[in-house]
Amino acid sequence: MSKCILVRSPWVLVKEGWIGYGWSRVDFSSFSSHKDLIRCFRESRIDFGRSEKQIVRFFNIAEGDIVVVPVPGAILIGVSTGKKSYGEGVKHGSNRVSVDFFRNAEGNLVKVPRKSLSTAFSSRLRIRQSVVSLSEFAPEIEQIIASLKGGGSAIYSSHVQEMDALEVESFREAMLDNIRSGRTYLPCGGAGLEELVLELLKLDGYEAAIMAKKGQDGVADVDIAAFKTDFLSSTKLLIQVKHHVGASGFHGVKQIQAAEDEEQVLRWLITTAEVSDELREKAQVSNVNIMDGQEFSGWLTSHVAALSVSTRNKLGISSVPSLLIKA
């Protein structure tokens, strides 16, 4: 029976028909079983922290498995060919699996809008893990696939939607570049970025507050604490925010890792910079989640319409609608 799996993959690989995952120090394609792969990690003293299930899940993607890749405002769906490979030069994408993604008559990837998905499925896409089982949503995904095979790609991927997706991607890249280089009206010194993250958290349903800088012990530094409670569960986040250009280092991970808390918490480093595979792996071992600049700009873009007028003005975002089709 085929599996349904969500994989967060670098776009440069997806558009070529591949999905990619990190752990560049190990070539997954050279192993015949996940047990041998995990044994190699341990013998090489590569600590994978809590990522074993994700590593095994990615390794075990087989021919016929359904792969879902989240993109801004939509998802891509494809079927794995089972072919595996290893390559360098793409961050977080050294280990790869070939996927036949659904495409329209022009050969463009079909983007299924998130607003067309069930609330539960759309919510699951927000999970920050890189490789996630979607087995509980298999019936819904199979219905979408049946529609695509029946010629329904026009429903999901019109010419206007293709242009809209390009505009969104262009906006996301430009917004990140502006934030990194200081071409905004956000308060300087990191405070502006903290306020922006605070607003995004509140839009995601969290109660959140910026923490006082005094009174934190040693290297520990928590910028924001956030809480969310519902009928079934509660979540607490401790967040370190870094307004960086270039690449972030391990110091931010150490700062948030050192923060003591009696409750069960999720620790996050949110940075506008790039993050190396090595740093991401070290963070996983330290039970610290990382959101890099690309991921942050995607998060910001998904909430642009709901941002306060003040924040939109500080970011230089126009409120004037623009036309995708012009004379």
Coordinates of C-alpha atoms in Angstrom, one line a residue:
M1 CA 0.0 0.0 0.0
S2 CA 1.4 3.4 -1.0
K3 CA 2.2 6.0 1.7
C4 CA 1.4 9.7 1.7
I5 CA 4.3 11.8 2.9
L6 CA 4.9 15.6 3.2
V7 CA 8.4 16.6 2.3
R8 CA 9.8 20.2 2.6
S9 CA 12.2 20.3 -0.3
P10 CA 14.3 23.0 -1.9
W11 CA 12.4 24.5 -4.8
V12 CA 15.4 24.2 -7.2
L13 CA 15.1 20.4 -6.9
V14 CA 11.3 20.2 -7.1
K15 CA 11.0 22.0 -10.4
E16 CA 13.4 19.4 -11.8
G17 CA 11.4 16.5 -10.5
W18 CA 13.2 15.7 -7.3
I19 CA 12.7 16.1 -3.6
G20 CA 15.6 16.7 -1.3
Y21 CA 16.6 16.3 2.3
G22 CA 19.6 17.3 4.3
W23 CA 22.3 15.3 6.2
S24 CA 24.9 15.9 3.6
R25 CA 27.5 13.9 5.4
V26 CA 25.7 10.7 4.6
D27 CA 24.7 9.4 1.2
F28 CA 21.4 7.7 1.8
S29 CA 21.3 6.1 -1.7
S30 CA 24.3 3.9 -0.8
F31 CA 22.4 1.9 1.7
S32 CA 19.9 -0.9 1.2
S33 CA 18.0 -0.6 4.4
H34 CA 17.1 2.1 6.9
K35 CA 18.7 -0.1 9.7
D36 CA 22.1 0.1 7.9
L37 CA 21.6 3.8 7.4
I38 CA 21.0 4.5 11.1
R39 CA 23.9 2.2 12.0
C40 CA 26.1 4.3 9.9
F41 CA 25.0 7.5 11.6
R42 CA 25.8 5.9 15.0
E43 CA 29.1 4.4 14.0
S44 CA 30.1 7.8 12.5
R45 CA 29.0 9.5 15.7
I46 CA 26.6 11.7 13.8
D47 CA 24.0 12.6 16.4
F48 CA 20.5 12.9 14.8
G49 CA 18.7 13.9 18.0
R50 CA 15.0 13.4 17.5
S51 CA 15.2 13.2 13.7
E52 CA 15.5 9.4 13.4
K53 CA 11.8 9.0 12.4
Q54 CA 12.1 11.7 9.7
I55 CA 15.4 10.1 8.4
V56 CA 13.8 6.7 8.2
R57 CA 10.6 8.0 6.7
F58 CA 12.5 9.8 3.9
F59 CA 14.8 6.8 3.2
N60 CA 11.8 4.5 2.9
I61 CA 10.0 6.6 0.3
A62 CA 9.3 3.9 -2.4
E63 CA 8.0 3.7 -5.9
G64 CA 4.3 4.6 -6.0
D65 CA 4.3 6.6 -2.7
I66 CA 2.4 9.9 -2.9
V67 CA 4.6 13.0 -2.1
V68 CA 3.1 16.4 -1.0
V69 CA 5.4 19.4 -1.1
P70 CA 4.2 22.7 0.5
V71 CA 4.8 25.9 -1.4
P72 CA 3.5 29.4 -0.6
G73 CA -0.3 29.3 -0.6
A74 CA -0.5 25.9 -2.2
I75 CA 0.8 22.3 -2.4
L76 CA 2.4 20.2 -5.1
I77 CA 1.5 16.5 -5.5
G78 CA 3.5 13.8 -7.1
V79 CA 4.2 10.1 -7.2
S80 CA 7.6 8.8 -6.3
T81 CA 9.6 6.8 -8.9
G82 CA 11.7 5.2 -6.1
K83 CA 14.9 6.4 -7.7
K84 CA 17.4 7.8 -5.2
S85 CA 20.5 9.9 -5.7
Y86 CA 23.0 12.1 -3.8
G87 CA 24.3 15.5 -4.9
E88 CA 26.0 18.5 -3.6
G89 CA 25.4 22.2 -4.1
V90 CA 21.8 22.5 -2.8
K91 CA 21.4 23.4 0.8
H92 CA 19.2 20.9 2.7
G93 CA 18.9 18.8 -0.4
S94 CA 21.9 16.5 -0.7
N95 CA 19.8 13.3 -0.4
R96 CA 17.2 13.0 -3.2
V97 CA 14.3 11.0 -4.5
S98 CA 12.8 11.3 -8.0
V99 CA 9.1 12.3 -8.1
D100 CA 6.7 12.6 -11.0
F101 CA 4.8 15.8 -10.1
F102 CA 1.5 16.6 -11.7
R103 CA 1.9 19.2 -14.4
N104 CA -0.5 21.0 -16.8
A105 CA -0.6 20.9 -20.6
E106 CA 2.2 23.5 -20.7
G107 CA 4.4 21.4 -18.5
N108 CA 4.1 23.7 -15.5
L109 CA 3.8 22.2 -12.0
V110 CA 0.2 22.1 -10.8
K111 CA -0.3 24.1 -7.6
V112 CA -3.3 23.0 -5.5
P113 CA -4.4 26.1 -3.5
R114 CA -4.4 25.5 0.3
K115 CA -7.8 27.2 0.5
S116 CA -9.2 24.2 -1.5
L117 CA -8.1 21.8 1.2
S118 CA -9.9 20.7 4.4
T119 CA -9.2 22.8 7.5
A120 CA -7.4 19.8 9.1
F121 CA -5.2 19.1 6.1
S122 CA -4.4 22.8 5.7
S123 CA -3.4 23.1 9.4
R124 CA -1.2 20.0 9.2
L125 CA 0.9 21.8 6.5
R126 CA 2.0 24.3 9.1
I127 CA 4.0 21.6 11.0
R128 CA 7.7 22.6 10.9
Q129 CA 9.1 19.1 10.5
S130 CA 10.7 18.3 7.1
V131 CA 9.3 14.8 6.5
V132 CA 5.8 14.0 7.9
S133 CA 3.3 11.2 7.4
L134 CA 0.0 12.3 5.9
S135 CA -1.7 8.9 6.1
E136 CA -4.8 10.3 7.8
F137 CA -5.4 12.6 4.8
A138 CA -4.9 9.9 2.2
P139 CA -8.6 9.8 1.1
E140 CA -8.6 13.6 0.5
I141 CA -5.3 13.5 -1.3
E142 CA -6.5 10.6 -3.5
Q143 CA -9.6 12.6 -4.4
I144 CA -7.4 15.5 -5.5
I145 CA -5.3 13.1 -7.6
A146 CA -8.4 11.6 -9.2
S147 CA -9.4 15.1 -10.2
L148 CA -6.0 15.9 -11.6
K149 CA -6.0 12.7 -13.6
G150 CA -9.4 13.5 -14.9
G151 CA -8.3 16.7 -16.4
G152 CA -8.9 18.9 -13.4
S153 CA -5.5 20.6 -13.5
A154 CA -7.2 23.6 -15.0
I155 CA -9.2 24.0 -11.8
Y156 CA -6.1 24.2 -9.8
S157 CA -3.6 25.8 -12.1
S158 CA -4.9 28.5 -14.4
H159 CA -2.7 31.0 -16.2
V160 CA -3.6 33.7 -13.7
Q161 CA -2.7 31.4 -10.8
E162 CA 0.7 30.7 -12.4
M163 CA 1.3 34.4 -12.7
D164 CA 0.1 35.0 -9.2
A165 CA 2.5 32.4 -7.8
L166 CA 5.4 34.1 -9.6
E167 CA 4.4 37.4 -8.1
V168 CA 4.2 35.9 -4.6
E169 CA 7.7 34.3 -5.0
S170 CA 9.1 37.6 -6.3
F171 CA 7.5 39.5 -3.4
R172 CA 8.8 37.0 -0.9
E173 CA 12.4 37.2 -2.1
A174 CA 12.3 41.0 -2.3
M175 CA 10.8 41.3 1.2
L176 CA 13.5 39.1 2.7
D177 CA 16.2 41.1 0.9
N178 CA 14.8 44.4 2.3
I179 CA 14.6 43.0 5.8
R180 CA 18.1 41.6 5.7
S181 CA 19.6 44.8 4.3
G182 CA 17.6 47.2 6.5
R183 CA 15.5 48.7 3.7
T184 CA 12.5 48.9 6.0
Y185 CA 11.1 51.2 8.7
L186 CA 11.3 48.6 11.4
P187 CA 13.0 49.7 14.6
C188 CA 16.7 48.9 14.5
G189 CA 18.8 46.8 16.8
G190 CA 16.7 43.7 16.4
A191 CA 13.7 45.1 18.2
G192 CA 11.8 45.6 15.0
L193 CA 12.2 42.0 13.9
E194 CA 11.1 40.8 17.4
E195 CA 7.9 43.0 17.1
L196 CA 7.2 41.5 13.7
V197 CA 7.6 37.9 14.9
L198 CA 5.4 38.8 17.8
E199 CA 2.6 39.9 15.5
L200 CA 3.0 36.8 13.3
L201 CA 2.7 34.6 16.4
K202 CA -0.5 36.3 17.5
L203 CA -1.9 35.9 14.0
D204 CA -1.3 32.2 14.4
G205 CA -3.3 32.1 17.6
Y206 CA -0.6 32.4 20.2
E207 CA -0.5 34.6 23.3
A208 CA 3.0 36.0 23.1
A209 CA 5.2 38.6 24.8
I210 CA 8.7 40.0 24.3
M211 CA 10.8 39.1 27.3
A212 CA 12.8 41.5 29.4
K213 CA 16.6 41.4 28.6
K214 CA 17.6 41.6 32.2
G215 CA 17.5 38.7 34.6
Q216 CA 18.4 35.9 32.2
D217 CA 21.3 33.8 33.4
G218 CA 24.6 33.3 31.7
V219 CA 24.4 32.9 27.9
A220 CA 20.7 32.2 28.0
D221 CA 18.6 34.6 25.9
V222 CA 14.9 34.3 25.2
D223 CA 13.5 37.1 23.1
I224 CA 9.9 35.9 22.9
A225 CA 7.7 33.5 24.9
A226 CA 4.5 32.3 23.3
F227 CA 1.6 30.1 24.5
K228 CA -1.3 28.4 22.8
T229 CA -3.9 26.3 24.6
D230 CA -6.9 24.5 23.2
F231 CA -9.3 21.8 24.5
L232 CA -6.8 19.0 23.9
S233 CA -3.4 20.4 24.3
S234 CA -1.1 23.3 25.2
T235 CA 2.0 24.5 23.5
K236 CA 4.8 26.8 24.8
L237 CA 7.5 28.3 22.6
L238 CA 10.7 30.0 23.7
I239 CA 12.1 31.9 20.7
Q240 CA 15.5 33.6 20.0
V241 CA 15.2 36.1 17.1
K242 CA 18.3 37.0 15.0
H243 CA 18.3 39.8 12.4
H244 CA 21.3 38.6 10.4
V245 CA 22.7 38.9 6.9
G246 CA 24.6 36.0 5.4
A247 CA 24.7 32.9 7.6
S248 CA 23.8 32.4 11.3
G249 CA 26.1 30.6 13.6
F250 CA 25.7 28.3 16.6
H251 CA 25.6 31.1 19.2
G252 CA 21.9 31.6 18.8
V253 CA 21.3 27.9 19.3
K254 CA 23.3 27.9 22.5
Q255 CA 21.4 31.0 23.8
I256 CA 18.0 29.4 23.4
Q257 CA 19.2 26.0 24.5
A258 CA 20.5 27.4 27.7
A259 CA 17.1 28.9 28.7
E260 CA 15.7 27.0 31.7
D261 CA 12.1 26.3 32.0
E262 CA 10.2 23.9 34.2
E263 CA 7.5 23.2 31.6
Q264 CA 7.8 21.2 28.4
V265 CA 8.7 23.7 25.7
L266 CA 9.6 24.0 22.1
R267 CA 12.8 26.0 21.5
W268 CA 13.1 28.0 18.3
L269 CA 15.8 30.1 16.6
I270 CA 14.3 32.4 14.0
T271 CA 16.8 34.1 11.8
T272 CA 16.6 36.1 8.6
A273 CA 20.0 34.6 7.5
E274 CA 20.8 31.4 5.7
V275 CA 21.4 28.3 7.8
S276 CA 23.9 25.6 6.9
D277 CA 23.1 21.9 7.0
E278 CA 25.7 21.5 9.8
L279 CA 24.1 24.1 12.0
R280 CA 20.6 22.6 11.4
E281 CA 21.9 19.2 12.4
K282 CA 23.6 20.5 15.5
A283 CA 20.4 22.3 16.5
Q284 CA 18.3 19.2 16.0
V285 CA 20.7 17.4 18.4
S286 CA 20.2 20.2 20.9
N287 CA 16.4 20.0 20.5
V288 CA 16.3 23.4 19.0
N289 CA 14.1 24.1 15.9
I290 CA 15.4 26.6 13.3
M291 CA 13.4 28.8 10.9
D292 CA 15.8 30.3 8.3
G293 CA 15.3 33.4 6.2
Q294 CA 13.5 31.7 3.4
E295 CA 11.1 30.0 5.8
F296 CA 10.6 33.2 7.7
S297 CA 9.8 35.2 4.5
G298 CA 7.3 32.4 3.6
W299 CA 5.7 32.7 7.0
L300 CA 5.5 36.5 6.7
T301 CA 4.1 36.3 3.1
S302 CA 1.3 33.9 4.2
H303 CA 0.1 36.6 6.7
V304 CA 0.7 39.8 4.7
A305 CA -3.1 40.5 4.2
A306 CA -3.7 40.2 8.0
L307 CA -0.8 42.4 9.1
S308 CA -1.7 45.7 10.8
V309 CA -1.6 48.8 8.7
S310 CA 1.3 50.1 10.8
T311 CA 3.4 47.0 10.2
R312 CA 2.6 47.0 6.5
N313 CA 3.8 50.6 6.3
K314 CA 7.0 49.8 8.2
L315 CA 7.7 47.0 5.7
G316 CA 7.0 49.2 2.7
I317 CA 4.1 47.1 1.5
S318 CA 1.6 48.9 -0.7
S319 CA -2.1 48.7 -0.1
V320 CA -2.8 49.4 -3.8
P321 CA -4.0 46.4 -5.8
S322 CA -1.9 45.4 -8.8
L323 CA -2.9 43.8 -12.1
L324 CA -1.4 40.6 -13.3
I325 CA -2.7 41.0 -16.8
K326 CA -1.8 44.3 -18.5
A327 CA -2.0 45.7 -22.0

